[in-house]
Amino acid sequence: MQLTSNTHLCYSMNVFPEKDWLAENSEIRKKVLSLRRKVTGSDSAKFAIGLWFDAETACEFRRKAKLQEFKKWLSDNNLYVFTFNAFPYGNFHGRPVKKKVYLPDWTTKERLKYTCMIADILAELLPEGITGSISTLPGAYMANIKSDNQIAKVAANLLAATRYLSKIYGKTGKKIILGIEPEPDCFWETPFEFIGFYRKYFFSWPREKKYLGICYDTCHQEVLMTEPGKGLKKLLAHKIPIAKFQLSAALKAPDRASKKALAKFADEVYLHQTRVLEKDWTISKYPDLPKALASADKSRPWTVHYHVPIFTTNLPGGLLTAKKELEEILKTAGDTSNFEIETYTFSVLPDKMKELGVINSMKKEYEWVKKAMAAK
């Protein structure tokens, strides 16, 4: 939905397990229309959606007739698309995902091909006059990068992707920015780490660097316990594009008692990287919540990579919603036009937190964000 002349807000559709976008009366299409009705109070208001297609679905949409039919459905229902999540390549719901979400990574041609397919689809769907965005994984899972040769492959594939986006702009006049999404335990955990790579490999490419930037996920930065908003300030100072902001909150366990409640969040589907602030003010890293629960100091504050609904504050068992990064970003965001709410973990939340139902929960997240943005 358009909030100002240069600000667009949507919700990432990766919250839904369904992928049957091409079916005329599919469940996911019904859910989109239901969400629009809840959020706007109208069956016809102009409304944006953030898309996620896995590689298989993206291949289906390469058939021109299928893409045109989908484009017509969007138009007939006054829906529009300005951003894609191209981070998960394959299955993202129901079955264990964990570290597989980072495969294939940016050392591979498969990741490049998939991203270019998504770019072609977005170029067809993107309305005139709006800068589009595609979010993608931060290079690779850190443990999978073992040599300078792999880093060079990441750079070469990202350069090829930006050149592809430049060609799309030349053909269509539609600008799409590829947004690297820093995440705990990945090759780029923070915007600061990405800045060094960008300056080394892209600073001398004036055309290509316009098409590579950051997808700033507020949950990810919250988990790392960095100073709120500091990463954004550095990016702006180095004139690195912000492709989009992904608006999300993390999970915080402040004391020993709250750690008991965390056990309900240790699902078998997603990876929940955990950080522990130790007594000497160092930060210990745990690759997943079960490992932290088994061995970390439960008397110290923890933050967990778990996207919880952003309107929540106090959670069962003394847990808290960690969103200082989110609040700071909404106060200080610059000229970025793309904002996307992302709470893909709704299906694995403890039952008590799902009582509202997914659509009503999404509605409340929209309300929270719009109120926060209006107040800045």
XYZ file of C-alpha atoms in Angstrom:
376
model
C 0.000 0.000 0.000
C 1.186 3.507 -0.754
C 1.715 5.569 2.402
C 3.326 8.651 0.834
C 4.386 9.653 -2.668
C 7.615 7.684 -2.193
C 6.760 5.097 0.464
C 5.234 1.686 -0.166
C 4.421 -0.921 2.470
C 3.594 -4.598 2.031
C 3.707 -7.893 3.884
C 5.889 -10.752 2.688
C 3.725 -13.589 1.435
C 6.300 -16.111 2.656
C 4.149 -16.176 5.802
C 1.812 -18.511 3.896
C 2.773 -22.110 3.051
C 0.708 -22.177 -0.143
C 2.463 -21.613 -3.473
C -0.437 -22.106 -5.893
C -0.491 -18.552 -7.251
C -1.454 -19.758 -10.724
C -4.689 -21.479 -9.662
C -7.697 -19.228 -10.266
C -9.369 -19.739 -6.875
C -6.325 -20.793 -4.876
C -6.091 -20.508 -1.112
C -3.248 -18.032 -1.281
C -5.201 -15.714 -3.584
C -8.141 -15.870 -1.193
C -5.864 -15.050 1.732
C -4.441 -12.012 -0.053
C -7.910 -10.616 -0.715
C -8.964 -11.340 2.861
C -5.875 -9.530 4.156
C -6.590 -6.484 1.991
C -10.165 -6.393 3.311
C -8.964 -6.578 6.927
C -6.251 -3.951 6.512
C -8.074 -1.404 4.363
C -11.733 -2.141 5.116
C -12.311 -2.361 1.373
C -12.546 -4.996 -1.349
C -11.123 -2.637 -3.956
C -8.474 -0.409 -2.326
C -5.085 -0.413 -4.029
C -2.918 -2.848 -2.105
C 0.670 -4.100 -2.381
C 1.911 -7.622 -1.731
C 5.487 -8.808 -1.237
C 6.021 -11.975 -3.241
C 8.133 -15.051 -2.627
C 8.442 -17.726 -5.328
C 10.666 -20.750 -4.873
C 12.728 -21.796 -7.894
C 10.096 -24.255 -9.131
C 7.344 -21.634 -9.039
C 9.604 -19.053 -10.694
C 10.196 -21.482 -13.572
C 6.438 -21.844 -14.061
C 6.080 -18.079 -14.276
C 8.666 -17.891 -17.050
C 5.918 -19.040 -19.368
C 4.606 -15.766 -20.732
C 0.952 -16.808 -20.752
C 1.083 -17.765 -17.057
C 2.770 -14.517 -16.077
C 0.283 -12.455 -18.063
C -2.648 -14.270 -16.442
C -1.230 -13.519 -13.005
C -0.586 -9.914 -13.966
C -4.216 -9.621 -15.068
C -5.410 -11.059 -11.736
C -3.348 -8.445 -9.911
C -4.747 -5.667 -12.077
C -8.350 -6.891 -11.834
C -8.062 -6.871 -8.038
C -6.166 -3.559 -7.772
C -3.092 -5.292 -6.353
C 0.506 -4.426 -7.151
C 3.992 -5.823 -6.537
C 7.150 -3.836 -5.854
C 9.343 -6.383 -4.092
C 10.324 -10.045 -4.053
C 11.930 -12.164 -1.371
C 14.430 -14.318 -3.267
C 16.244 -15.631 -0.186
C 14.666 -19.127 0.176
C 15.329 -21.063 -3.039
C 13.323 -24.176 -2.164
C 10.885 -25.430 0.449
C 10.257 -22.930 3.253
C 7.388 -24.432 5.244
C 6.404 -27.621 7.034
C 9.583 -29.637 6.661
C 12.965 -28.858 8.274
C 14.648 -25.942 6.527
C 17.428 -24.935 8.957
C 20.783 -24.352 7.156
C 19.366 -25.526 3.830
C 17.805 -22.068 3.467
C 21.273 -20.815 2.446
C 21.570 -23.236 -0.480
C 22.359 -22.766 -3.252
C 24.472 -19.797 -2.198
C 26.130 -16.999 -4.165
C 29.155 -19.142 -5.018
C 26.890 -20.982 -7.485
C 25.355 -20.263 -10.878
C 22.076 -21.765 -9.628
C 21.619 -18.826 -7.250
C 22.406 -16.358 -10.040
C 19.969 -18.020 -12.456
C 17.164 -18.066 -9.872
C 17.685 -14.401 -9.004
C 17.618 -13.391 -12.663
C 14.356 -15.324 -13.147
C 12.825 -13.410 -10.244
C 14.115 -10.150 -11.738
C 12.393 -10.916 -15.052
C 9.108 -11.589 -13.262
C 9.332 -8.448 -11.144
C 10.193 -6.322 -14.168
C 6.930 -7.440 -15.769
C 4.836 -6.830 -12.640
C 6.474 -3.663 -11.288
C 4.350 -0.532 -11.810
C 5.890 2.396 -13.662
C 7.604 4.957 -11.466
C 8.392 2.661 -8.515
C 11.876 1.348 -7.763
C 11.641 -2.392 -7.181
C 13.679 -4.604 -4.879
C 14.754 -8.220 -4.521
C 16.145 -9.461 -1.211
C 18.678 -12.270 -1.187
C 20.871 -14.229 1.200
C 24.088 -12.631 2.542
C 26.513 -14.468 0.286
C 26.494 -17.814 2.057
C 26.387 -19.444 5.450
C 29.714 -18.456 7.014
C 30.864 -22.038 7.675
C 30.489 -22.791 3.953
C 32.995 -20.103 2.897
C 36.449 -21.598 3.225
C 38.612 -19.860 0.604
C 39.310 -16.592 -1.196
C 38.315 -18.361 -4.400
C 34.778 -18.776 -3.044
C 34.614 -15.093 -2.126
C 35.708 -14.239 -5.669
C 32.869 -16.419 -7.010
C 30.379 -14.577 -4.799
C 31.646 -11.264 -6.167
C 31.541 -12.465 -9.786
C 27.994 -13.794 -9.509
C 26.725 -10.649 -7.790
C 28.389 -8.549 -10.475
C 26.638 -10.634 -13.142
C 23.319 -10.143 -11.341
C 23.717 -6.363 -11.210
C 24.605 -6.268 -14.895
C 21.438 -8.224 -15.595
C 19.416 -5.678 -13.608
C 21.114 -2.887 -15.534
C 20.044 -4.527 -18.812
C 16.471 -4.794 -17.535
C 16.504 -1.077 -16.812
C 17.850 -0.373 -20.294
C 15.064 -2.418 -21.897
C 12.116 -1.486 -19.683
C 13.016 1.675 -17.785
C 12.273 -0.202 -14.551
C 14.919 -0.043 -11.850
C 15.312 -3.039 -9.535
C 17.871 -3.148 -6.716
C 19.248 -6.428 -5.374
C 19.336 -6.253 -1.577
C 21.813 -8.339 0.406
C 20.155 -9.321 3.695
C 22.785 -9.568 6.475
C 21.973 -12.306 8.959
C 23.658 -13.842 12.033
C 26.239 -16.564 11.269
C 26.381 -15.695 7.580
C 29.196 -14.328 5.413
C 27.801 -10.863 6.069
C 26.263 -10.642 9.510
C 26.124 -6.859 9.625
C 25.977 -3.925 7.214
C 29.497 -3.001 8.393
C 30.925 -6.219 6.951
C 29.141 -5.721 3.655
C 30.526 -2.195 3.286
C 34.085 -3.535 3.020
C 33.092 -6.023 0.312
C 31.124 -3.388 -1.590
C 34.018 -0.937 -1.601
C 36.479 -3.619 -2.724
C 34.441 -5.230 -5.485
C 31.821 -2.690 -6.594
C 33.043 0.813 -5.812
C 34.902 1.065 -9.130
C 31.857 -0.084 -11.133
C 29.672 3.053 -11.289
C 26.906 1.457 -13.356
C 26.644 -1.858 -11.533
C 26.878 -0.539 -7.969
C 23.558 1.285 -8.378
C 21.827 -2.097 -8.536
C 23.357 -3.683 -5.426
C 22.519 -2.636 -1.902
C 21.169 -3.838 1.415
C 17.909 -5.387 2.531
C 17.922 -4.132 6.111
C 16.199 -6.729 8.281
C 15.578 -5.205 11.700
C 15.205 -8.567 13.465
C 18.617 -9.750 12.270
C 20.376 -6.625 13.495
C 18.497 -6.765 16.798
C 19.805 -10.272 17.441
C 23.406 -9.081 17.076
C 22.969 -6.558 19.909
C 24.472 -3.680 17.929
C 23.633 -0.044 18.590
C 20.168 0.584 17.086
C 20.358 2.384 13.753
C 24.160 2.422 13.604
C 24.286 0.093 10.604
C 21.895 2.275 8.638
C 23.917 5.409 9.373
C 27.069 3.716 8.062
C 25.344 2.567 4.885
C 24.005 6.036 4.178
C 27.416 7.574 4.881
C 28.978 5.247 2.291
C 26.120 5.921 -0.161
C 25.185 2.263 -0.405
C 21.607 1.790 -1.667
C 18.959 0.525 0.735
C 16.932 -1.826 -1.447
C 14.266 -2.247 1.228
C 13.642 -2.448 4.934
C 12.287 -5.712 6.262
C 10.333 -4.871 9.372
C 10.459 -7.567 12.017
C 11.061 -8.087 15.723
C 13.289 -10.553 17.554
C 12.742 -12.554 20.714
C 14.389 -11.533 23.988
C 14.840 -13.630 27.126
C 16.115 -11.266 29.835
C 16.543 -13.609 32.805
C 16.709 -17.209 33.986
C 12.944 -17.581 34.450
C 12.211 -16.568 30.857
C 14.498 -19.280 29.465
C 11.937 -21.939 30.430
C 9.413 -20.360 28.069
C 11.922 -20.447 25.202
C 11.636 -24.217 24.873
C 8.282 -23.759 23.095
C 10.032 -21.717 20.392
C 12.633 -24.381 19.536
C 10.940 -25.715 16.399
C 12.340 -28.202 13.895
C 11.750 -26.051 10.811
C 13.775 -22.854 11.091
C 17.195 -21.864 12.345
C 17.071 -19.579 15.384
C 20.537 -18.147 15.910
C 20.987 -16.984 19.501
C 23.268 -14.397 21.088
C 24.122 -14.195 24.793
C 25.461 -11.082 26.514
C 28.026 -12.420 28.974
C 29.083 -10.915 32.308
C 32.243 -9.442 30.762
C 30.111 -7.774 28.024
C 31.325 -10.120 25.311
C 28.707 -11.801 23.131
C 28.575 -15.576 22.777
C 27.157 -17.115 19.607
C 24.943 -20.179 19.301
C 23.915 -21.415 15.830
C 20.432 -22.506 16.934
C 18.142 -22.158 19.937
C 18.306 -25.822 21.100
C 22.099 -25.544 21.434
C 21.754 -22.376 23.489
C 19.157 -23.987 25.731
C 21.504 -26.908 26.309
C 24.649 -25.006 27.236
C 24.364 -21.191 27.442
C 24.296 -19.198 30.685
C 20.595 -18.875 31.462
C 21.118 -16.004 33.892
C 22.280 -13.665 31.113
C 20.188 -11.759 28.512
C 19.610 -13.609 25.236
C 18.294 -12.432 21.885
C 16.976 -14.990 19.421
C 16.483 -14.875 15.658
C 12.789 -15.563 15.735
C 10.421 -13.259 13.861
C 7.616 -12.540 16.321
C 4.601 -10.331 15.489
C 5.815 -6.762 15.873
C 2.765 -5.489 17.751
C 3.537 -7.789 20.690
C 5.481 -6.596 23.748
C 5.299 -8.897 26.756
C 5.105 -12.572 25.855
C 4.257 -15.646 27.957
C 6.823 -16.734 30.526
C 8.558 -13.382 30.866
C 9.794 -13.235 27.276
C 9.945 -9.881 25.508
C 9.772 -8.594 21.959
C 13.095 -7.021 20.972
C 12.450 -4.157 18.550
C 14.690 -1.193 19.384
C 16.288 -1.561 15.945
C 12.868 -1.568 14.301
C 11.733 1.512 16.213
C 14.936 3.392 15.393
C 14.751 2.524 11.688
C 11.170 3.734 11.418
C 12.265 7.050 12.942
C 15.342 7.587 10.799
C 14.799 5.756 7.482
C 15.964 7.908 4.626
C 14.730 7.991 1.061
C 14.036 4.256 0.774
C 10.650 3.590 -0.775
C 10.310 -0.144 -0.025
C 9.100 -1.412 3.356
C 8.049 -5.010 3.942
C 6.733 -6.637 7.108
C 8.065 -10.176 7.518
C 6.868 -12.606 10.183
C 7.320 -15.868 8.282
C 7.453 -17.897 11.514
C 3.744 -17.538 12.311
C 3.036 -21.219 11.597
C 5.555 -22.380 14.224
C 4.659 -19.900 16.965
C 3.399 -21.383 20.251
C -0.363 -21.964 20.079
C -1.133 -19.140 22.520
C 0.403 -16.619 20.118
C -1.642 -17.920 17.174
C -5.070 -17.464 18.740
C -5.791 -14.316 16.705
C -5.295 -16.178 13.447
C -2.762 -15.234 10.804
C -4.848 -12.608 8.968
C -5.865 -10.759 12.137
C -2.290 -10.875 13.391
C -1.031 -9.431 10.100
C -3.649 -6.672 10.336
C -2.372 -5.667 13.776
C 1.190 -5.583 12.468
C 0.126 -3.222 9.682
C -1.574 -0.991 12.237
C 1.529 -0.913 14.441
C 3.823 -0.004 11.535
C 1.557 2.687 10.108
C 1.201 4.307 13.525
C 4.967 4.244 14.081
C 5.699 5.686 10.635
C 3.101 8.430 11.042
C 4.708 9.500 14.322
C 8.225 10.056 12.980
